[in-house]
C-alpha cells in the first residue's frame, strides 16, 4: 500500500493494488458476521488492523476504518438484506455516510428517499450504501418529532458525484457526494438509528448473540476513524525517523546530535503511543461489559467518546511537533512526511472529533448530572 500511496492520492480513490491487498488481508470482513463470511472479531483487533494500514497509506487506512464498520451494522439488519449484500460475494463492500442528508417519505411497503449526502469514503469500490435519513411526512418534509434511521441502497439506486472530492488531505479516500432521487426503500432495508446507537437492542432484534454486536454504534463507528488517525500519526513518526536519521541541519549539525529535536521525537512518540493504548483500552472496556452481560451506561459511552476524541487530538498534535522540526524539505511532494501531515489534519476534521459538546457531556455525567438534548449526540 505504501508503494502506491502517491498513486492513490493522485487518482482521488484507492489504487487497484491497495484494494486488492485490503481484500486479501480481510480487513473489511473483520467485523462481518461469521455466517456471511466474516470473523466477528474483537473490535480491538479491527482497530489495530486499521492502524497498520493507515501507517502505510492514510487514505487506505481511512477507507478501512470507515467501511470496515459497515459490516458490523449490516449484521444488525434484516437477514434478507444481509443475503442480498453478501449472498453471492462476502467481499462486497458497503459505503455510507450516516448524516441525515435526505428525507424518507413513508409509502406502502417502505419509503421513498430523496436527498444529497457528502463524504462517502471509498464509495467507488462499494456496491451498497448506508445513508442517514429523516422520516418524512406526507409533504416529504421531516416529520415531527424528528426520527432518524439508516437506510440501505444498492449501487443502481444512487448517483456518485465524481467531481465532488477536491481536498488537501485524505484525497485518496474518494469521499464523494451521493445523490438519491426518488428511490424506493423496502421496509426491511431500514434500521432505526436509536436502536443501533443503544447497541444491545438492535442485537437482540437481529438475533445476534456475539458480544461485538452488542456494542453501541457511537463507540464502534468512531473507533475505525480514530484508529485511522492514530495509524496516520504512527506512519508520520516512522517517516520522520527515517528522514531525520542522516539529515544535517542548515547550521551544519547532524539532527541526531541535536538534543532538542531528539527530545521532541521522544515526546511525540510517547503521545502517539498513549493515544493507541487509550483508544484500544476504551473499546475493550465496553466489550468486557457486554461480554459479562452488564449494561453499558451513557456515562460509560461518554467517557469512551471523550477519550476517542482526545486520542485523535493528542496524536495529531504530536505530528505537528515533529513536522515542525523536519526542515523545509519536508514540505516537498516527494517527501511522504507532508502527506501524513495533511492526512492527519483532515482526519481530525471529522465531526466525531469535535470535542466541545462531548467534553461538556462527559463532565456532566461525572458530576452525576444526566445530559439532555444535543449533549447526547454522537455518544
CSV table of C-alpha atoms in Angstrom, one decimal:
chain,number,residue,atom,x,y,z
A,1,UNK,CA,0.0,0.0,0.0
A,2,UNK,CA,2.8,2.4,0.8
A,3,UNK,CA,4.2,1.8,-2.7
A,4,UNK,CA,1.0,3.1,-4.3
A,5,UNK,CA,0.1,5.7,-1.7
A,6,UNK,CA,1.0,8.5,-4.1
A,7,UNK,CA,-1.0,6.9,-6.9
A,8,UNK,CA,-4.0,6.6,-4.6
A,9,UNK,CA,-3.7,10.4,-3.8
A,10,UNK,CA,-3.4,11.2,-7.5
A,11,UNK,CA,-6.3,9.1,-8.5
A,12,UNK,CA,-8.6,10.5,-5.8
A,13,UNK,CA,-9.6,7.0,-4.9
A,14,UNK,CA,-7.9,3.8,-3.8
A,15,UNK,CA,-5.4,2.4,-6.3
A,16,UNK,CA,-6.3,-1.1,-7.6
A,17,UNK,CA,-3.3,-2.6,-5.8
A,18,UNK,CA,-4.5,-1.2,-2.5
A,19,UNK,CA,-8.0,-2.6,-3.0
A,20,UNK,CA,-6.5,-5.9,-3.8
A,21,UNK,CA,-4.3,-6.0,-0.7
A,22,UNK,CA,-7.2,-5.0,1.6
A,23,UNK,CA,-9.4,-7.7,0.2
A,24,UNK,CA,-6.7,-10.3,0.5
A,25,UNK,CA,-6.0,-9.3,4.1
A,26,UNK,CA,-9.7,-9.5,5.0
A,27,UNK,CA,-9.7,-6.1,6.9
A,28,UNK,CA,-13.2,-5.3,5.7
A,29,UNK,CA,-14.5,-8.6,6.9
A,30,UNK,CA,-13.2,-8.4,10.5
A,31,UNK,CA,-16.5,-7.2,11.9
A,32,UNK,CA,-18.6,-9.1,9.4
A,33,UNK,CA,-20.7,-11.9,10.9
A,34,UNK,CA,-19.3,-15.4,10.5
A,35,UNK,CA,-22.5,-16.7,8.8
A,36,UNK,CA,-21.7,-14.4,5.9
A,37,UNK,CA,-18.0,-15.0,5.6
A,38,UNK,CA,-16.7,-12.7,8.2
A,39,UNK,CA,-14.8,-13.1,11.5
A,40,UNK,CA,-17.0,-11.3,14.1
A,41,UNK,CA,-13.6,-10.2,15.6
A,42,UNK,CA,-12.9,-8.3,18.8
A,43,UNK,CA,-13.1,-4.6,17.9
A,44,UNK,CA,-9.6,-4.1,19.3
A,45,UNK,CA,-8.3,-6.4,16.5
A,46,UNK,CA,-10.2,-4.3,14.0
A,47,UNK,CA,-8.7,-1.0,15.3
A,48,UNK,CA,-5.2,-2.4,15.2
A,49,UNK,CA,-5.6,-3.6,11.6
A,50,UNK,CA,-6.9,-0.2,10.6
A,51,UNK,CA,-3.8,1.4,12.3
A,52,UNK,CA,-1.5,-0.9,10.4
A,53,UNK,CA,-3.0,0.0,7.1
A,54,UNK,CA,-3.0,3.7,7.8
A,55,UNK,CA,0.7,3.6,8.7
A,56,UNK,CA,1.4,2.7,5.1
A,57,UNK,CA,-1.3,4.9,3.4
A,58,UNK,CA,-3.6,7.3,5.3
A,59,UNK,CA,-6.3,7.2,2.7
A,60,UNK,CA,-6.5,3.4,2.5
A,61,UNK,CA,-6.5,3.2,6.3
A,62,UNK,CA,-9.3,5.7,6.5
A,63,UNK,CA,-11.4,3.8,4.0
A,64,UNK,CA,-10.8,0.6,6.0
A,65,UNK,CA,-11.7,2.4,9.3
A,66,UNK,CA,-15.0,3.8,7.9
A,67,UNK,CA,-16.0,1.0,5.5
A,68,UNK,CA,-14.9,-1.7,7.9
A,69,UNK,CA,-17.6,-0.8,10.5
A,70,UNK,CA,-20.4,-1.1,7.9
A,71,UNK,CA,-20.4,-4.9,8.0
A,72,UNK,CA,-20.9,-4.6,11.8
A,73,UNK,CA,-24.1,-2.6,11.4
A,74,UNK,CA,-25.2,-4.8,8.5
A,75,UNK,CA,-25.1,-7.7,10.9
A,76,UNK,CA,-27.9,-5.9,12.9
A,77,UNK,CA,-30.1,-5.6,9.8
A,78,UNK,CA,-32.7,-7.9,8.4
A,79,UNK,CA,-31.3,-11.3,7.2
A,80,UNK,CA,-32.9,-10.8,3.8
A,81,UNK,CA,-30.8,-7.7,3.3
A,82,UNK,CA,-27.6,-9.4,4.5
A,83,UNK,CA,-28.3,-12.2,2.0
A,84,UNK,CA,-28.8,-9.6,-0.8
A,85,UNK,CA,-25.5,-7.9,0.1
A,86,UNK,CA,-23.2,-10.9,0.8
A,87,UNK,CA,-25.1,-14.0,-0.5
A,88,UNK,CA,-23.1,-14.1,-3.7
A,89,UNK,CA,-19.9,-12.4,-2.6
A,90,UNK,CA,-18.8,-12.0,1.0
A,91,UNK,CA,-16.2,-9.5,-0.1
A,92,UNK,CA,-18.9,-6.9,-1.1
A,93,UNK,CA,-18.1,-3.5,0.4
A,94,UNK,CA,-20.6,-1.1,1.8
A,95,UNK,CA,-20.3,2.7,1.9
A,96,UNK,CA,-22.0,5.4,3.9
A,97,UNK,CA,-22.5,8.4,5.2
A,98,UNK,CA,-24.8,8.4,8.2
A,99,UNK,CA,-25.6,12.1,8.5
A,100,UNK,CA,-29.3,12.6,7.6
A,101,UNK,CA,-28.9,14.3,4.3
A,102,UNK,CA,-32.2,13.2,3.0
A,103,UNK,CA,-35.9,12.6,3.8
A,104,UNK,CA,-37.5,9.1,3.6
A,105,UNK,CA,-41.2,9.5,3.0
A,106,UNK,CA,-43.4,6.6,4.1
A,107,UNK,CA,-45.3,4.7,1.3
A,108,UNK,CA,-46.8,1.3,1.1
A,109,UNK,CA,-44.1,-1.3,1.9
A,110,UNK,CA,-41.4,1.2,2.7
A,111,UNK,CA,-40.1,4.7,1.9
A,112,UNK,CA,-39.3,7.0,-1.0
A,113,UNK,CA,-35.9,8.6,-0.4
A,114,UNK,CA,-34.6,11.9,-1.7
A,115,UNK,CA,-31.5,13.9,-0.8
A,116,UNK,CA,-27.8,14.6,-1.2
A,117,UNK,CA,-25.0,13.4,1.1
A,118,UNK,CA,-21.4,14.4,1.4
A,119,UNK,CA,-18.3,12.4,2.4
A,120,UNK,CA,-19.0,8.8,1.1
A,121,UNK,CA,-15.5,7.4,1.7
A,122,UNK,CA,-14.3,4.7,-0.6
A,123,UNK,CA,-17.6,4.8,-2.4
A,124,UNK,CA,-16.2,4.0,-5.8
A,125,UNK,CA,-15.3,0.5,-4.6
A,126,UNK,CA,-18.7,-0.2,-2.9
A,127,UNK,CA,-21.8,-1.9,-4.3
A,128,UNK,CA,-24.2,-0.9,-1.4
A,129,UNK,CA,-24.5,2.1,0.8
A,130,UNK,CA,-25.8,3.1,4.3
A,131,UNK,CA,-27.4,6.5,4.3
A,132,UNK,CA,-28.8,8.5,7.2
A,133,UNK,CA,-32.3,9.9,6.7
A,134,UNK,CA,-35.1,11.6,8.5
A,135,UNK,CA,-38.5,10.1,8.3
A,136,UNK,CA,-40.8,12.4,6.3
A,137,UNK,CA,-44.4,13.5,6.5
A,138,UNK,CA,-47.0,13.4,3.7
A,139,UNK,CA,-45.4,16.5,2.1
A,140,UNK,CA,-41.9,15.0,2.0
A,141,UNK,CA,-40.6,17.2,4.8
A,142,UNK,CA,-39.1,15.9,8.1
A,143,UNK,CA,-41.9,14.7,10.4
A,144,UNK,CA,-42.2,16.0,13.9
A,145,UNK,CA,-40.9,14.8,16.3
A,146,UNK,CA,-37.8,14.1,14.3
A,147,UNK,CA,-36.9,10.4,13.8
A,148,UNK,CA,-33.7,9.3,12.2
A,149,UNK,CA,-33.0,6.0,10.6
A,150,UNK,CA,-30.4,4.3,8.4
A,151,UNK,CA,-31.4,3.1,5.0
A,152,UNK,CA,-29.6,0.8,2.7
A,153,UNK,CA,-29.5,1.1,-1.1
A,154,UNK,CA,-27.8,-0.9,-3.9
A,155,UNK,CA,-25.5,0.8,-6.3
A,156,UNK,CA,-28.1,1.2,-9.0
A,157,UNK,CA,-30.3,3.4,-6.8
A,158,UNK,CA,-27.9,6.3,-6.2
A,159,UNK,CA,-25.5,8.5,-8.1
A,160,UNK,CA,-21.9,9.3,-7.2
A,161,UNK,CA,-20.9,12.8,-8.0
A,162,UNK,CA,-17.4,12.3,-9.4
A,163,UNK,CA,-16.1,15.8,-9.2
A,164,UNK,CA,-17.1,16.4,-5.6
A,165,UNK,CA,-13.9,15.5,-3.7
A,166,UNK,CA,-11.1,18.1,-4.2
A,167,UNK,CA,-9.3,18.4,-0.9
A,168,UNK,CA,-5.9,19.0,0.7
A,169,UNK,CA,-5.6,15.7,2.6
A,170,UNK,CA,-7.0,12.1,2.6
A,171,UNK,CA,-7.5,12.8,-1.2
A,172,UNK,CA,-7.3,9.1,-2.0
A,173,UNK,CA,-10.4,8.3,0.1
A,174,UNK,CA,-12.6,9.4,-2.7
A,175,UNK,CA,-15.2,10.7,-0.2
A,176,UNK,CA,-17.6,11.9,-2.8
A,177,UNK,CA,-21.1,13.2,-2.7
A,178,UNK,CA,-24.1,10.9,-3.2
A,179,UNK,CA,-27.5,11.9,-4.7
A,180,UNK,CA,-30.7,9.9,-4.4
A,181,UNK,CA,-33.7,10.9,-6.5
A,182,UNK,CA,-36.9,9.1,-5.5
A,183,UNK,CA,-35.5,5.7,-4.8
A,184,UNK,CA,-37.9,3.2,-3.2
A,185,UNK,CA,-36.5,1.6,0.0
A,186,UNK,CA,-38.3,-1.5,1.2
A,187,UNK,CA,-39.0,-1.7,5.0
A,188,UNK,CA,-36.5,-4.5,5.5
A,189,UNK,CA,-33.7,-2.3,4.2
A,190,UNK,CA,-34.0,0.2,7.0
A,191,UNK,CA,-33.0,0.2,10.7
A,192,UNK,CA,-33.8,2.7,13.5
A,193,UNK,CA,-30.9,4.9,14.4
A,194,UNK,CA,-31.7,4.9,18.1
A,195,UNK,CA,-31.8,1.2,18.3
A,196,UNK,CA,-28.3,0.9,16.7
A,197,UNK,CA,-27.0,3.7,19.0
A,198,UNK,CA,-28.1,1.7,22.0
A,199,UNK,CA,-26.3,-1.4,20.9
A,200,UNK,CA,-27.9,-4.3,22.6
A,201,UNK,CA,-31.4,-3.5,21.5
A,202,UNK,CA,-30.5,-3.9,17.8
A,203,UNK,CA,-28.5,-7.1,18.5
A,204,UNK,CA,-31.5,-8.7,20.2
A,205,UNK,CA,-33.8,-7.8,17.4
A,206,UNK,CA,-31.4,-9.2,14.9
A,207,UNK,CA,-30.8,-12.4,16.9
A,208,UNK,CA,-27.1,-11.7,17.2
A,209,UNK,CA,-25.5,-13.2,20.3
A,210,UNK,CA,-21.9,-12.4,19.6
A,211,UNK,CA,-20.5,-9.8,22.0
A,212,UNK,CA,-19.2,-7.4,19.3
A,213,UNK,CA,-22.8,-6.8,18.0
A,214,UNK,CA,-24.0,-5.7,21.5
A,215,UNK,CA,-21.8,-2.6,21.5
A,216,UNK,CA,-23.1,0.9,20.9
A,217,UNK,CA,-22.9,2.5,17.4
A,218,UNK,CA,-21.3,5.7,18.7
A,219,UNK,CA,-18.4,3.7,20.2
A,220,UNK,CA,-17.9,1.5,17.1
A,221,UNK,CA,-18.2,3.9,14.2
A,222,UNK,CA,-15.7,6.5,15.7
A,223,UNK,CA,-13.3,3.6,16.6
A,224,UNK,CA,-12.4,3.0,13.0
A,225,UNK,CA,-12.0,6.7,12.2
A,226,UNK,CA,-9.9,7.5,15.2
A,227,UNK,CA,-7.8,4.3,14.6
A,228,UNK,CA,-7.0,5.6,11.1
A,229,UNK,CA,-5.9,9.0,12.5
A,230,UNK,CA,-3.6,7.3,15.1
A,231,UNK,CA,-2.2,5.0,12.4
A,232,UNK,CA,-1.5,8.0,10.2
A,233,UNK,CA,0.3,9.6,13.1
A,234,UNK,CA,2.4,6.4,13.6
A,235,UNK,CA,3.2,6.5,9.8
A,236,UNK,CA,4.3,10.1,10.2
A,237,UNK,CA,6.6,9.2,13.1
A,238,UNK,CA,8.2,6.4,11.2
A,239,UNK,CA,8.7,8.6,8.1
A,240,UNK,CA,10.2,11.4,10.4
A,241,UNK,CA,12.6,8.9,11.9
A,242,UNK,CA,13.8,7.7,8.5
A,243,UNK,CA,14.2,11.2,7.2
A,244,UNK,CA,16.0,12.6,10.3
A,245,UNK,CA,18.4,9.7,10.7
A,246,UNK,CA,21.0,11.1,8.4
A,247,UNK,CA,19.8,14.7,7.9
A,248,UNK,CA,22.2,17.6,8.5
A,249,UNK,CA,20.6,20.9,9.5
A,250,UNK,CA,21.4,24.2,7.9
A,251,UNK,CA,23.7,25.1,10.7
A,252,UNK,CA,25.8,22.0,10.0
A,253,UNK,CA,24.7,19.9,12.9
A,254,UNK,CA,23.5,16.4,12.4
A,255,UNK,CA,19.9,16.1,13.6
A,256,UNK,CA,20.7,13.1,15.7
A,257,UNK,CA,23.2,15.2,17.6
A,258,UNK,CA,20.6,17.9,18.4
A,259,UNK,CA,19.2,17.3,21.8
A,260,UNK,CA,16.1,19.5,21.3
A,261,UNK,CA,14.9,17.5,18.2
A,262,UNK,CA,15.6,14.2,20.0
A,263,UNK,CA,13.5,15.4,22.9
A,264,UNK,CA,10.7,16.4,20.6
A,265,UNK,CA,10.8,13.0,18.8
A,266,UNK,CA,10.6,11.1,22.1
A,267,UNK,CA,7.8,13.2,23.4
A,268,UNK,CA,5.8,12.8,20.2
A,269,UNK,CA,6.4,9.1,20.1
A,270,UNK,CA,5.1,8.8,23.7
A,271,UNK,CA,2.0,10.8,22.9
A,272,UNK,CA,1.2,8.8,19.8
A,273,UNK,CA,1.7,5.5,21.8
A,274,UNK,CA,-0.5,6.8,24.6
A,275,UNK,CA,-3.2,7.5,22.0
A,276,UNK,CA,-3.1,4.0,20.7
A,277,UNK,CA,-3.3,2.5,24.2
A,278,UNK,CA,-6.2,4.7,25.3
A,279,UNK,CA,-8.2,4.0,22.2
A,280,UNK,CA,-7.8,0.2,22.5
A,281,UNK,CA,-8.5,0.3,26.2
A,282,UNK,CA,-11.8,2.2,25.8
A,283,UNK,CA,-13.4,-0.2,23.3
A,284,UNK,CA,-12.0,-3.2,25.3
A,285,UNK,CA,-13.7,-1.9,28.5
A,286,UNK,CA,-17.1,-1.7,26.7
A,287,UNK,CA,-16.6,-5.1,25.1
A,288,UNK,CA,-15.8,-6.6,28.5
A,289,UNK,CA,-19.0,-5.1,30.0
A,290,UNK,CA,-21.1,-6.5,27.1
A,291,UNK,CA,-19.4,-9.9,27.3
A,292,UNK,CA,-20.2,-10.1,31.0
A,293,UNK,CA,-23.8,-9.3,30.4
A,294,UNK,CA,-23.6,-6.0,32.1
A,295,UNK,CA,-25.4,-2.9,30.8
A,296,UNK,CA,-23.3,-0.1,29.1
A,297,UNK,CA,-24.4,3.1,30.6
A,298,UNK,CA,-24.5,6.5,29.0
A,299,UNK,CA,-21.6,7.5,31.3
A,300,UNK,CA,-19.6,4.5,30.0
A,301,UNK,CA,-20.3,5.6,26.5
A,302,UNK,CA,-19.5,9.3,27.1
A,303,UNK,CA,-16.1,8.5,28.7
A,304,UNK,CA,-15.1,6.3,25.8
A,305,UNK,CA,-16.1,9.0,23.3
A,306,UNK,CA,-14.2,11.7,25.3
A,307,UNK,CA,-11.1,9.6,25.2
A,308,UNK,CA,-11.5,8.8,21.5
A,309,UNK,CA,-11.6,12.5,20.7
A,310,UNK,CA,-8.6,13.2,23.0
A,311,UNK,CA,-6.7,10.4,21.4
A,312,UNK,CA,-7.1,11.9,17.9
A,313,UNK,CA,-6.1,15.4,19.0
A,314,UNK,CA,-3.1,14.2,21.0
A,315,UNK,CA,-1.8,12.2,18.1
A,316,UNK,CA,-2.2,15.0,15.6
A,317,UNK,CA,-0.6,17.5,17.9
A,318,UNK,CA,2.4,15.1,18.2
A,319,UNK,CA,2.6,15.0,14.4
A,320,UNK,CA,2.7,18.8,14.4
A,321,UNK,CA,5.7,18.8,16.8
A,322,UNK,CA,7.8,16.5,14.7
A,323,UNK,CA,6.8,18.0,11.4
A,324,UNK,CA,7.8,21.5,12.6
A,325,UNK,CA,11.3,20.1,13.2
A,326,UNK,CA,11.6,18.3,9.9
A,327,UNK,CA,13.0,21.3,7.9
A,328,UNK,CA,12.0,22.9,4.7
A,329,UNK,CA,12.4,19.9,2.5
A,330,UNK,CA,9.7,18.1,4.5
A,331,UNK,CA,7.1,20.1,2.5
A,332,UNK,CA,8.2,18.8,-0.8
A,333,UNK,CA,5.7,16.5,-2.6
A,334,UNK,CA,8.3,13.7,-2.8
A,335,UNK,CA,8.6,13.6,1.0
A,336,UNK,CA,5.9,11.4,2.5
A,337,UNK,CA,6.0,13.3,5.7
A,338,UNK,CA,3.9,16.1,4.2
A,339,UNK,CA,1.2,13.7,3.0
A,340,UNK,CA,0.9,12.1,6.5
A,341,UNK,CA,0.8,15.6,8.0
A,342,UNK,CA,-2.0,16.7,5.6
A,343,UNK,CA,-3.9,13.4,6.1
A,344,UNK,CA,-3.8,13.6,9.9
A,345,UNK,CA,-5.2,17.1,9.9
A,346,UNK,CA,-8.1,16.3,7.5
A,347,UNK,CA,-8.8,13.2,9.6
A,348,UNK,CA,-9.2,15.4,12.7
A,349,UNK,CA,-11.8,17.5,10.8
A,350,UNK,CA,-14.4,14.7,11.0
A,351,UNK,CA,-17.5,15.5,13.1
A,352,UNK,CA,-16.7,12.7,15.6
A,353,UNK,CA,-13.6,14.5,16.7
A,354,UNK,CA,-15.2,17.8,17.7
A,355,UNK,CA,-14.5,18.0,21.4
A,356,UNK,CA,-16.8,20.7,22.8
A,357,UNK,CA,-20.2,19.0,23.4
A,358,UNK,CA,-18.7,15.6,24.1
A,359,UNK,CA,-16.3,17.0,26.7
A,360,UNK,CA,-19.2,19.0,28.2
A,361,UNK,CA,-21.5,16.0,28.3
A,362,UNK,CA,-18.8,13.7,29.9
A,363,UNK,CA,-18.0,16.2,32.6
A,364,UNK,CA,-21.7,16.4,33.5
A,365,UNK,CA,-22.1,12.6,33.7
A,366,UNK,CA,-19.1,12.5,36.1
A,367,UNK,CA,-20.8,15.1,38.3
A,368,UNK,CA,-23.9,12.9,38.4
A,369,UNK,CA,-25.9,15.1,36.0
A,370,UNK,CA,-27.7,13.5,33.1
A,371,UNK,CA,-27.0,15.4,29.9
A,372,UNK,CA,-30.0,16.2,27.8
A,373,UNK,CA,-30.8,17.2,24.2
A,374,UNK,CA,-27.9,17.9,21.9
A,375,UNK,CA,-25.4,17.0,24.6
A,376,UNK,CA,-26.3,13.3,23.9
A,377,UNK,CA,-25.5,13.5,20.2
A,378,UNK,CA,-22.7,11.3,18.8
A,379,UNK,CA,-22.3,9.5,22.1
